[in-house]
Structure formats: C-alpha cells, structure tokens
Amino acid sequence: MGVSPGFRTHRHRKAGVNALRLIGFIFVKGLLSLMAAMEKIVSLCKRRGFLFQSSEIYGGLQGFWDYGPLGVELKRNLKDAWWRDMCSGHNEMVQPAGAPSTFDMVGLDSTIIMHPQIWKCSGHYDMFHDYMVDCRESKKRYRHDQLRGRWVSHPDATATAKIFVTTMAEADEEQAEIQHRALKYFKLRPKDAESLVYDGPSTTLDTVDEFSIVLGPDAKTLGTLTEPREFNLMFKTTIGALGGEEDYAFLRPETAQGIFVNFKNVLDSSRISVPFGIAQVGKSFRNEITPRNFTFRSREFEQMEIEFFCHPNSSQDWYRYWRDRRLAWYQTLGLSRESLLMREHAAEELAHYSVGTADIEYAFPFLPKGEYGELEGIAHRGDFDLRSHMEGKLDPSTRPMVVELDEFGKPRHRGSGRDLTYRDDITGERFTPHVIEPSAGADRGALAFLCEAYHEDEAPDENGKLQTRVVMKLHPRLAPIKAAVFPLVKKDGMPELAQEIYAELKRDLAVFYDEKGAVGRRYRRQDEAGTPYCITVDTESLTTKTVTIRDRDTLEQTRVKIDELAAELKRRISS
Ligand code: GAP
C-alpha cells in the first residue's frame, strides 16, 4: 500500500519490527529467557490483579483485556501523569526548554461514534486497512505482513523442491514449529531434521511472490492461501432502531479526528491562539486481524493524543520539539534509555506533505532481542486533516494536494464546507495551521511500564534468610498503591495506631492497610504490587510517635515522626 493520508497504516507501524526481524537468525537461547520473562509478567498480572482476559469465564474474547484492581490504578495513573504533564500542568506563559515559543494547551473529550462522513474525509474509510490472506483449506484468515515462515527444501523430495513453510507460532517457538511442519510435509521423521535445507532466515509472507508453493500455517497441502485482500479495520455499527445502510456508523479507530472536527469550536470558545495543542484521552477500536502479544495489539484500547496546531513555517521546529519531549517523558517515568528506540521513518514511508514521522519504540520482552515495538508515533500531518474536513478528502498523491474526485468529477468524499482556517490577530495573516501529532497508546504504555518494572532479586525474610523476591519497580507516580500501612503485630495498640495513620493518609493518597500474617510476607505482597513504601507501626511507635518507612527498591528503613509522615511520602512520590 502507498503512503497513507492522515494516519500511519499497520504496515508502516510494523516496518521497524519487520526490518529488524530479518536481521540474522533467531538466537533461541536468549529468546527462551525473554519469553520466560514475559510469561512471568503475564502470570503476575493475573495473579495480582493487573490484567485479566476479557470475558474469561466464557472462554475469553481475543484482543480484549480487562484491568483488575491494581491495573486500573496503574493505567489511570499513567493517563493522569500524561494529562498533567502535557495538558493541565502546562504553563502557557513559560517557554519550555527546546520549544520554539510559548504555547497553549487545552483538553477535549469527544464521542466515540461520530458522523460517518468524518471517516471518509480522514481517509480511514478508503485506506485504513491491512492486507489479509484466507486459507481455502482451514478457512482461517491471517495478516499478510505478519504471517512468518522460512524457505525449506529436502534433497530427496520428489515433488516441489523448495517450499515456504509458514507458522503463527510465537517467536520462541517459531523455528521448532517450522521444522515440525516441514518434516511432516516431506514425510520425514524427527531424526531426519538435519537433512532439511533452509534458504535464509525466517521472514514474512509479504516477501513471497509465488503463493502456490506456500504451506499455510494450518494447512496440509500447498497453495491454499488466497492472494492478499484489503480488510478495513473499523468496527461498523448502526444508529437508531431501523439499522439500515443509511444508519451505519463506526467506532472511532483513533481519537484524533474528534479533535480536528472540534478545532473551530475550541478556538472560538477558548481564548487561545496558534500555536496551541488539544489533548484527548479515550478509547479507540480496531478490528485487528491478529491481535497478539498480550495487550500490545488489542481490538479495544486507549489512546492519549495531542493535535498541535502551528504556523506552517515553524512546523518542523515543533515536530522536533514534540519528538524529543515525548521520548524524555517516558524516561522521567522510569523507562530506561537502552530499552527505548527513536525510529525516524525513512523518506519513502512519509506522506509527501510530511517533514517527518518518528516512532518511539520499546524493547518489549515478547520480541526477539534487538527488536522494538511501537509505543507512540509523532507525526507531522501538514494541513491534510483540516483541509480535508473543509474541502473534501484530499488526494495525498497530488502536489499541492487537491480534493479527490469521483468518476463524475465531483468530490469523492465531501468536506463540511466550514472554514477551518486561522487568522492571526497580530499579523492579519490567514492560513490553515499545520499539525504535529504525538499519539500514544495508554495500554502499550502500561504494558511497557509493567515489563520494565518486573525484577527478581534477593531480600532477607523475617528470619534474616535471603529469599528470591519478585518486585515491581514502578515509578511512585505510576504505582497503584503509594504506601501500605502495617502494625508489626496484631496487639498492644499497634493496629489502632496503624489504622489512625491509614485513615489520615487515605485522604490524599492511595494507601493499603494490612495486619494479616508475618510482616515479611506482607512486604513481599506489596513488592509484587509495586508499592514503593511500607509504613510499619512497632513498639517504639507507641512511645515516640514515630514509624518506619521501608523503601521498596533499596530496602532501606528510615524512622520518621508520624506528624511528618504524609509530607515525607508526598515529597518522595513527587521527586
Ligand atoms: N492518530 C494517529 C494514530 O492513531 P497509530 O500509530 O495508528 O496513530 C497511535 O496509533 C498509538 O496507538 C500507537 O503508537 C499505539 O501505542 C496505540 N495503538 C494503535 N493500535 C493499537 C492496538 N491495536 N492496540 C493497542 N494500542 C494500539
């Protein structure tokens, strides 16, 4: 598929991963430990109530995930941190480091279902698709750019000499599965595995031209896969009781369009001027053909998007500002620089009006070593969106872009006809603002922070014996519980004092009270939940009115006055 108009296609988003996947052979041993790490994270998420499969008691629903008691707090904290750092906490009178000038930021909450014409003008109706192939034998459907396989031959084979054996197995099981399927196809036994001849490393089906020699992932015979076909990713629904073709609508596949169509409303109702950004957090829906890798590719997910409107002449500077600022943001909340990658799109990947698009990618543990998955995209969208909503869907292949026409010479998709240009009050200049779009996924963000947080180390138990401990080193701003309050023992007035402290702290902070079991075990539970601080009320507390604060990461215990506890915790959380 060619260059997309206002959004990045799945193909583009996968390009980084695919390019890297092709480099060299898979290092199975390293991968095994990576997958083991992912399995441990997935298991902890379920055990401790971060994430559950949607509709689990009915067998689950692929591509849909529920956030449990800890998960909902983590994701809410992430979205709140984003909203505060990008929008509500922004000071329009101060020029941030690296920004070309001061700027305004405001928020928006638009609907999930919008006028269907919006998706026609945005380009999603015509171009928001993946290519998929169907298997005539298994009746299953696969994504053309995600189905992986290897060229394999066998010297004694009488029929086709070389075939492309595909598999849907996860990366760590891919080679074993390909070998198993190739042996079966050539009617060989496991002991003959050495005689198989591989031509090149594993690669995706979209590198293969000849489908008649492809063995589909669930097929026994060759050549059962159809040629790739377009599959639109938008979920369709109907409005009202009649439900005819006239009443169809779509669940939004991105929050961005809600911002573009409200550009004028926001401008006219707030006393802001270009440059300014509109931020929005909300659900988006994509009927992904192959949702996989835990929450990474879901069918229902949340986005945190900014559409930043600026003068065309300064748009390159704003693009660079947002790209660098967004990368730095992930680091301030705890993602290490080594696990992040800033991938600038190559010139041929860009829409022609765009001066740049960059993806911030993260080394998710389910990916082979050296591969990264997209966390956020920062795109320069030019004036495509505002003009398309004014004039009608533009043809992205024209320069300068003109409205796409149908066979009768009429606009293929009519715009709103509203004036979405901007007039600068000082210079009197009228122009269509250019847009820089930092578009992040809240679920992918939460997953990256969970992966980064997972650690295993050793800590002494209540008998002083070193034991392996699982600890989620979440940044205190993201941690679902900020502090847990424990009485050392359940007697001598300790529970009463601990409950008083708990009630006091609970007014401002997400805190947890626990008096059950050995204190060492209570610490462990909080370590797994990612709670940064544990407050213990002991014998000394009763006389000196002090408590200990145990730091999750350093295991250091410091004694503080109960009167100063709340302030001390807030200081630690915000630092
Ligand atoms: N408005 C531009 C836009 O939507 P995108 O690259 O398609 O761009 C932006 O999506 C972000 O949304 C991605 O970087 C990712 O974090 C998140 N995202 C996209 N599709 C997703 C999916 N199927 N599951 C989870 N997150 C997804």
XYZ file of C-alpha atoms and ligand atoms in Angstrom:
602
model
C 0.000 0.000 0.000
C 1.181 3.512 -0.707
C 1.600 6.400 1.626
C -1.304 6.873 3.982
C -3.014 10.234 4.265
C -3.631 11.198 7.847
C -2.662 8.143 9.814
C 0.040 5.577 9.762
C -1.002 2.194 8.438
C -0.294 -1.065 10.179
C 2.286 -1.789 7.553
C 4.154 1.357 8.370
C 3.893 0.730 12.035
C 5.292 -2.755 11.644
C 8.070 -1.736 9.307
C 10.630 -1.247 12.083
C 9.861 -4.566 13.632
C 9.917 -6.387 10.312
C 13.158 -4.835 9.159
C 14.824 -5.827 12.369
C 13.276 -9.276 12.383
C 15.003 -10.019 9.139
C 18.419 -9.411 10.579
C 20.117 -12.715 11.137
C 18.911 -15.887 12.689
C 17.000 -16.179 15.910
C 19.080 -16.751 18.993
C 16.880 -19.380 20.536
C 18.520 -19.482 23.933
C 18.277 -15.750 24.511
C 14.745 -15.806 23.262
C 13.734 -18.529 25.645
C 14.810 -16.448 28.595
C 12.993 -13.437 27.126
C 9.800 -15.404 26.684
C 10.174 -16.832 30.159
C 10.338 -13.235 31.412
C 7.151 -12.391 29.515
C 5.377 -15.449 30.877
C 6.309 -14.403 34.399
C 4.957 -10.890 33.780
C 1.702 -12.217 32.322
C 1.296 -14.586 35.244
C 1.987 -11.830 37.804
C -0.515 -9.564 36.064
C -3.238 -12.136 36.508
C -2.185 -13.275 40.000
C -2.021 -9.767 41.422
C -4.982 -8.300 39.531
C -3.315 -6.065 36.969
C -4.860 -7.625 33.857
C -7.421 -10.275 33.034
C -8.578 -11.665 29.741
C -11.940 -10.172 28.833
C -14.955 -12.497 29.236
C -12.654 -15.136 30.704
C -15.385 -17.282 32.261
C -16.857 -17.730 28.760
C -13.529 -18.719 27.268
C -12.264 -15.178 26.637
C -12.547 -12.845 23.669
C -9.430 -12.409 21.560
C -7.980 -8.927 21.524
C -9.918 -7.624 24.536
C -8.488 -7.134 28.045
C -9.826 -6.088 31.444
C -7.815 -4.171 34.026
C -8.113 -5.541 37.568
C -7.935 -3.559 40.841
C -4.199 -2.842 40.528
C -4.221 -2.487 36.741
C -6.968 0.104 36.687
C -4.988 2.282 39.121
C -1.779 1.871 37.128
C -3.424 2.825 33.848
C -5.309 5.704 35.464
C -2.043 6.975 36.986
C -0.372 6.778 33.579
C -3.181 8.694 31.886
C -3.242 11.232 34.746
C 0.524 11.715 34.515
C 0.213 12.284 30.760
C -2.712 14.696 31.182
C -0.974 16.638 33.946
C 2.440 16.775 32.249
C 1.141 17.535 28.732
C -2.067 19.481 29.324
C -3.404 20.672 32.690
C 0.025 21.373 34.203
C 1.246 23.321 31.179
C 2.114 26.960 31.843
C 1.362 28.943 28.703
C 3.422 31.887 29.975
C 6.694 29.982 30.184
C 8.641 28.798 27.139
C 9.664 25.187 27.833
C 13.266 24.184 27.085
C 13.578 23.287 23.403
C 10.192 24.776 22.405
C 10.210 27.339 19.581
C 7.912 29.641 21.633
C 5.344 29.656 24.404
C 2.101 27.834 23.566
C -1.353 26.964 24.869
C -2.711 23.532 25.752
C -6.364 22.608 26.282
C -8.277 19.349 26.572
C -11.242 17.714 24.866
C -13.463 14.681 25.284
C -15.264 13.880 22.029
C -17.597 10.964 21.311
C -16.579 7.501 20.172
C -19.255 7.397 17.488
C -19.157 10.386 15.169
C -20.664 11.388 11.820
C -19.624 8.712 9.257
C -18.507 11.426 6.841
C -15.605 12.160 9.200
C -14.018 8.779 8.415
C -14.495 9.340 4.700
C -12.711 12.696 4.794
C -9.991 11.446 7.136
C -9.119 8.645 4.723
C -9.979 5.836 7.140
C -12.969 4.697 5.090
C -10.856 4.119 1.967
C -7.423 3.414 3.315
C -7.410 2.185 6.904
C -6.847 -1.427 6.122
C -4.499 -4.305 6.484
C -3.884 -6.905 3.846
C -5.049 -10.353 4.785
C -4.930 -13.774 3.201
C -7.511 -16.517 3.622
C -6.770 -20.214 3.742
C -9.103 -22.210 1.498
C -8.361 -25.372 3.497
C -8.526 -24.207 7.132
C -10.918 -21.293 6.450
C -8.713 -19.130 8.662
C -7.565 -15.581 7.980
C -4.074 -14.168 8.515
C -2.318 -10.847 8.135
C -0.174 -10.767 5.007
C 2.606 -8.770 6.659
C 2.609 -10.784 9.893
C 2.465 -14.370 8.778
C 6.005 -15.699 9.063
C 7.792 -18.606 7.517
C 11.017 -19.999 6.023
C 12.065 -21.421 2.710
C 12.770 -25.123 3.202
C 13.753 -27.931 0.854
C 14.785 -31.552 1.149
C 17.298 -33.190 -1.223
C 15.176 -36.334 -1.679
C 11.914 -34.531 -2.268
C 10.255 -35.722 -5.443
C 7.590 -33.063 -5.740
C 8.196 -29.349 -5.219
C 11.830 -28.788 -4.395
C 11.542 -25.700 -2.244
C 8.511 -24.596 -0.242
C 7.723 -21.683 2.065
C 6.550 -23.108 5.397
C 4.538 -20.641 7.484
C 3.561 -20.616 11.126
C 1.597 -18.500 13.575
C 3.765 -19.657 16.499
C 5.249 -17.040 18.831
C 8.855 -16.057 18.153
C 10.405 -18.543 20.589
C 8.507 -21.493 19.112
C 8.717 -20.405 15.503
C 11.712 -22.464 14.363
C 10.567 -25.641 16.139
C 7.124 -25.313 14.557
C 8.527 -24.688 11.056
C 10.775 -27.721 11.382
C 7.915 -29.883 12.622
C 5.665 -28.818 9.736
C 8.411 -29.207 7.119
C 9.224 -32.732 8.334
C 5.548 -33.623 8.131
C 5.203 -32.174 4.653
C 8.249 -34.032 3.310
C 7.060 -37.185 5.164
C 10.204 -37.350 7.261
C 10.807 -38.323 10.876
C 12.171 -36.090 13.653
C 15.569 -37.796 13.351
C 15.769 -36.501 9.741
C 15.618 -32.861 10.856
C 19.307 -32.366 9.993
C 18.619 -33.160 6.334
C 16.248 -30.211 5.877
C 17.847 -27.366 3.941
C 16.848 -23.813 4.874
C 17.238 -20.916 2.487
C 17.629 -17.740 4.526
C 16.222 -16.679 7.895
C 12.537 -16.550 8.722
C 10.646 -13.757 7.013
C 7.108 -12.519 6.457
C 4.715 -13.703 3.763
C 4.719 -10.284 2.091
C 8.228 -11.049 0.800
C 6.890 -14.065 -1.138
C 5.534 -13.771 -4.705
C 4.648 -17.371 -5.534
C 1.714 -18.498 -3.368
C 1.399 -21.939 -4.983
C 4.444 -23.162 -3.041
C 3.386 -21.734 0.324
C 2.281 -24.090 3.069
C -0.365 -22.202 5.090
C 0.003 -22.259 8.886
C -2.954 -24.587 9.393
C -2.938 -26.387 6.031
C -1.688 -29.789 4.952
C -1.426 -29.012 1.248
C 0.472 -26.338 -0.647
C -1.071 -23.289 -2.283
C -4.193 -22.925 -0.154
C -3.682 -19.236 0.671
C -5.537 -16.642 -1.378
C -3.910 -13.529 -2.827
C -3.827 -10.682 -0.266
C -7.023 -8.661 0.066
C -7.815 -5.405 1.820
C -9.623 -5.597 5.150
C -10.895 -2.381 6.735
C -10.124 -2.244 10.430
C -13.018 -0.064 11.531
C -15.811 -1.635 13.574
C -19.150 -0.872 11.992
C -22.318 -0.293 13.999
C -25.786 1.122 13.411
C -27.522 4.106 14.985
C -31.207 4.007 15.914
C -33.878 1.354 15.664
C -34.076 0.880 11.896
C -30.490 -0.131 11.375
C -30.422 0.223 7.592
C -27.406 1.092 5.438
C -28.296 4.777 5.917
C -27.821 4.435 9.674
C -24.400 2.883 9.821
C -21.578 4.448 11.818
C -18.129 3.446 13.008
C -16.453 3.098 16.373
C -13.552 5.529 16.151
C -10.201 3.929 15.288
C -8.329 6.963 16.696
C -9.248 9.874 18.949
C -7.527 12.383 16.651
C -10.466 13.061 14.327
C -12.643 14.200 17.233
C -10.051 16.920 17.785
C -9.872 18.051 14.151
C -13.625 18.385 13.790
C -13.756 20.435 17.018
C -10.856 22.702 16.032
C -13.098 25.704 15.371
C -15.296 25.109 18.446
C -12.251 25.030 20.700
C -10.692 28.068 19.060
C -13.884 30.121 19.271
C -14.697 29.131 22.859
C -11.244 29.449 24.472
C -9.049 32.500 24.357
C -6.168 30.680 22.764
C -4.141 31.361 19.668
C -1.868 29.367 17.378
C 0.412 27.676 18.373
C -1.705 25.518 20.649
C -2.426 21.887 21.311
C -5.626 19.976 22.040
C -5.206 16.856 24.153
C -7.597 13.947 24.342
C -7.559 10.567 26.092
C -10.052 7.912 25.160
C -11.000 4.560 23.753
C -10.303 3.571 20.176
C -11.324 0.413 18.365
C -9.649 -1.515 15.563
C -10.762 -4.855 14.268
C -7.204 -6.187 14.233
C -6.869 -9.372 12.172
C -4.349 -10.923 14.521
C -4.438 -9.353 17.985
C -1.482 -10.714 19.925
C 1.326 -10.194 22.404
C -0.813 -9.631 25.483
C -2.326 -6.122 25.319
C 0.148 -4.866 22.706
C -2.241 -5.274 19.788
C -5.796 -5.164 21.119
C -9.107 -4.518 19.420
C -10.230 -2.070 22.084
C -7.587 0.219 23.558
C -6.991 3.740 24.814
C -5.047 6.483 23.149
C -3.526 9.665 24.545
C -3.286 12.054 21.616
C -2.306 15.671 21.077
C -3.050 17.570 17.891
C -0.738 20.554 17.952
C -1.674 23.398 15.582
C 1.098 25.690 14.406
C 2.158 28.011 11.597
C 3.467 26.057 8.556
C 6.796 27.920 8.743
C 7.573 26.697 12.251
C 6.109 23.199 11.930
C 9.487 21.484 11.500
C 10.747 23.027 14.746
C 7.579 21.983 16.570
C 7.883 18.479 15.177
C 11.403 18.160 16.603
C 10.288 19.649 19.920
C 7.458 17.157 20.404
C 9.522 14.187 19.275
C 12.267 14.914 21.810
C 9.881 15.869 24.590
C 7.849 12.708 24.277
C 10.936 10.491 24.362
C 12.139 12.271 27.505
C 8.713 11.822 29.146
C 8.925 8.032 29.088
C 12.312 8.219 30.738
C 11.144 10.501 33.538
C 8.608 7.820 34.456
C 11.150 5.057 34.527
C 11.727 3.522 31.079
C 15.468 3.180 30.547
C 17.041 4.846 27.510
C 18.540 1.493 26.454
C 15.125 -0.118 26.133
C 13.767 2.770 24.038
C 14.347 3.462 20.364
C 13.508 6.589 18.403
C 12.865 5.393 14.850
C 12.611 8.143 12.263
C 10.600 6.980 9.265
C 12.503 6.782 6.007
C 11.597 9.339 3.328
C 9.662 6.754 1.278
C 7.487 5.908 4.288
C 6.351 9.508 4.723
C 3.302 11.183 3.285
C 4.707 13.701 0.806
C 3.449 16.705 2.784
C 5.095 15.428 5.931
C 8.537 16.536 7.029
C 8.796 13.732 9.499
C 7.302 10.916 11.475
C 9.074 9.163 14.286
C 8.061 6.190 16.364
C 9.100 5.808 19.966
C 9.620 2.079 20.324
C 10.227 -0.152 23.327
C 12.093 -3.454 23.641
C 9.092 -5.490 24.762
C 10.223 -8.854 26.175
C 7.995 -10.819 23.772
C 10.070 -9.549 20.848
C 13.353 -11.138 19.837
C 16.472 -9.379 21.091
C 17.202 -6.266 19.049
C 13.583 -5.724 18.089
C 11.332 -2.939 19.322
C 7.568 -2.400 19.251
C 5.811 0.950 18.796
C 4.758 2.826 21.915
C 3.949 6.154 20.336
C 4.127 7.884 16.974
C 4.931 11.565 16.474
C 3.734 12.662 13.052
C 3.907 15.841 11.056
C 0.496 15.805 9.321
C 0.763 19.093 7.448
C -2.666 20.612 6.717
C -4.164 17.378 5.406
C -6.755 16.935 8.165
C -8.127 20.465 8.458
C -8.282 20.909 4.698
C -9.933 17.519 4.153
C -12.627 18.404 6.698
C -13.136 21.753 4.957
C -12.893 20.935 1.262
C -13.392 17.181 0.985
C -10.954 14.308 1.220
C -7.679 15.337 -0.358
C -5.763 13.106 -2.697
C -2.484 12.509 -0.855
C -0.658 11.691 -4.085
C -1.194 15.184 -5.564
C 1.026 18.211 -5.039
C -0.138 20.584 -3.911
C -2.896 18.344 -2.581
C -6.236 18.687 -4.306
C -9.624 17.205 -3.490
C -10.005 13.623 -4.690
C -12.702 13.400 -7.395
C -15.037 10.561 -8.362
C -15.840 9.366 -11.914
C -18.330 12.256 -12.328
C -15.738 14.856 -11.398
C -17.359 15.501 -8.003
C -15.518 15.293 -4.648
C -15.176 11.638 -3.775
C -15.949 12.493 -0.131
C -17.480 15.893 0.579
C -16.000 18.023 3.353
C -18.005 20.017 5.907
C -17.756 23.244 3.936
C -16.885 25.034 7.197
C -13.993 27.462 7.321
C -11.268 25.850 9.414
C -8.577 28.387 8.580
C -6.992 30.596 11.216
C -6.454 34.345 11.207
C -3.514 35.706 13.147
C -4.816 38.746 15.057
C -1.412 40.413 15.160
C -0.196 39.933 11.582
C -3.627 39.603 9.972
C -2.371 36.560 8.065
C -4.923 33.825 7.304
C -3.632 30.270 6.939
C -4.514 26.630 7.529
C -2.457 25.509 10.518
C -0.113 22.556 10.203
C -0.456 19.761 12.708
C 2.071 17.860 14.786
C 0.567 14.785 16.381
C 2.140 12.929 19.315
C -0.086 9.849 19.527
C 0.493 7.435 22.397
C -1.236 4.246 23.484
C -2.211 4.038 27.162
C -2.342 0.245 27.086
C 1.002 -0.115 25.341
C 2.423 2.410 27.803
C 1.054 0.471 30.782
C 2.469 -2.749 29.316
C 5.916 -1.203 28.789
C 5.992 0.126 32.359
C 4.919 -3.289 33.683
C 7.671 -5.009 31.673
C 10.309 -2.512 32.780
C 9.191 -2.766 36.419
C 9.452 -6.541 36.714
C 12.531 -7.544 38.707
C 13.673 -10.545 40.629
C 16.254 -10.018 43.361
C 17.068 -11.340 46.797
C 15.885 -9.928 50.087
C 16.088 -11.304 53.636
C 12.916 -12.892 55.040
C 11.744 -12.442 58.660
C 14.415 -14.919 59.800
C 17.130 -12.978 58.010
C 17.470 -15.662 55.313
C 17.962 -14.442 51.730
C 14.997 -15.332 49.532
C 14.202 -14.566 45.902
C 11.711 -11.761 45.718
C 9.620 -10.519 42.810
C 9.431 -6.754 42.861
C 7.623 -4.394 40.523
C 9.806 -1.291 40.460
C 7.083 1.047 39.219
C 7.738 4.775 39.414
C 5.930 6.081 42.551
C 3.719 8.280 40.325
C 2.521 5.202 38.470
C 2.373 2.752 41.371
C -1.249 1.668 42.046
C -0.710 1.822 45.824
C 1.612 4.529 47.117
C 2.085 3.170 50.622
C 0.979 0.226 52.735
C 0.449 0.605 56.486
C 1.215 -2.337 58.779
C 1.066 -2.853 62.526
C 4.088 -5.042 63.310
C 1.861 -7.332 65.371
C -1.869 -7.510 65.929
C -1.799 -6.440 69.600
C -0.565 -3.885 72.141
C -2.414 -0.984 70.488
C -0.394 -1.231 67.261
C -3.404 -1.957 64.985
C -5.289 1.028 66.465
C -2.409 3.447 65.810
C -1.800 1.973 62.336
C -5.486 2.399 61.456
C -5.372 6.036 62.576
C -2.374 6.651 60.318
C -4.067 4.797 57.478
C -7.243 6.910 57.755
C -5.183 10.103 57.772
C -3.073 9.147 54.727
C -6.054 7.834 52.783
C -7.420 11.358 52.466
C -4.767 12.223 49.874
C -3.018 9.036 48.855
C -3.857 5.562 47.571
C -2.852 3.549 50.637
C -3.444 -0.012 51.770
C -3.843 -1.483 55.264
C -2.725 -4.998 56.134
C -2.349 -6.677 59.507
C -2.604 -10.328 58.441
C 0.349 -12.739 58.577
C 4.068 -12.244 59.092
C 5.299 -8.767 58.288
C 7.895 -10.192 55.836
C 5.117 -11.763 53.802
C 3.178 -8.518 53.842
C 6.253 -6.724 52.445
C 6.529 -9.333 49.660
C 2.920 -8.842 48.606
C 3.439 -5.108 48.360
C 6.696 -5.587 46.431
C 4.760 -7.591 43.835
C 2.090 -4.891 43.668
C 4.783 -2.260 43.085
C 4.040 -0.329 46.304
C 7.043 1.960 46.805
C 6.720 2.465 50.577
C 5.642 0.350 53.549
C 4.919 2.079 56.848
C 5.336 -0.074 59.945
C 3.970 0.702 63.383
C 6.114 -1.053 66.019
C 6.606 -0.932 69.786
C 8.711 2.211 69.513
C 5.893 3.917 67.598
C 3.692 3.820 70.681
C 6.122 5.779 72.816
C 7.998 8.008 70.349
C 5.120 8.653 67.903
C 7.316 7.558 65.002
C 7.035 4.878 62.286
C 9.454 3.265 59.859
C 9.247 3.800 56.103
C 10.651 0.892 54.119
C 11.792 1.728 50.591
C 10.776 -0.997 48.107
C 13.884 -0.678 45.935
C 16.693 -0.049 48.428
C 15.032 -1.923 51.332
C 16.281 0.930 53.491
C 14.178 1.660 56.598
C 14.013 5.194 57.960
C 12.216 6.351 61.057
C 10.024 9.441 60.738
C 7.659 11.314 63.026
C 4.003 10.390 62.439
C 3.233 14.115 62.163
C 5.653 14.431 59.256
C 4.752 11.171 57.504
C 2.247 12.480 54.942
C 4.549 15.304 53.860
C 7.526 12.940 53.642
C 5.588 10.457 51.482
C 4.356 13.199 49.136
C 7.902 14.535 48.835
C 9.219 11.086 47.911
C 6.421 10.341 45.434
C 6.790 13.582 43.524
C 10.609 13.614 43.460
N -3.847 9.255 15.259
C -2.701 8.542 14.851
C -2.734 7.146 15.202
O -3.747 6.622 15.651
P -1.283 4.983 15.296
O 0.203 4.800 15.156
O -2.159 4.164 14.451
O -1.535 6.531 15.047
C -1.077 5.534 17.857
O -1.662 4.761 16.820
C -0.766 4.676 19.067
O -1.941 3.976 19.493
C 0.264 3.576 18.806
O 1.579 4.073 18.913
C -0.064 2.591 19.911
O 0.530 2.983 21.135
C -1.569 2.724 20.057
N -2.226 1.638 19.309
C -2.529 1.610 17.997
N -3.134 0.454 17.666
C -3.208 -0.266 18.811
C -3.736 -1.557 19.147
N -4.322 -2.327 18.232
N -3.643 -1.992 20.426
C -3.072 -1.214 21.381
N -2.570 0.004 21.126
C -2.637 0.480 19.870
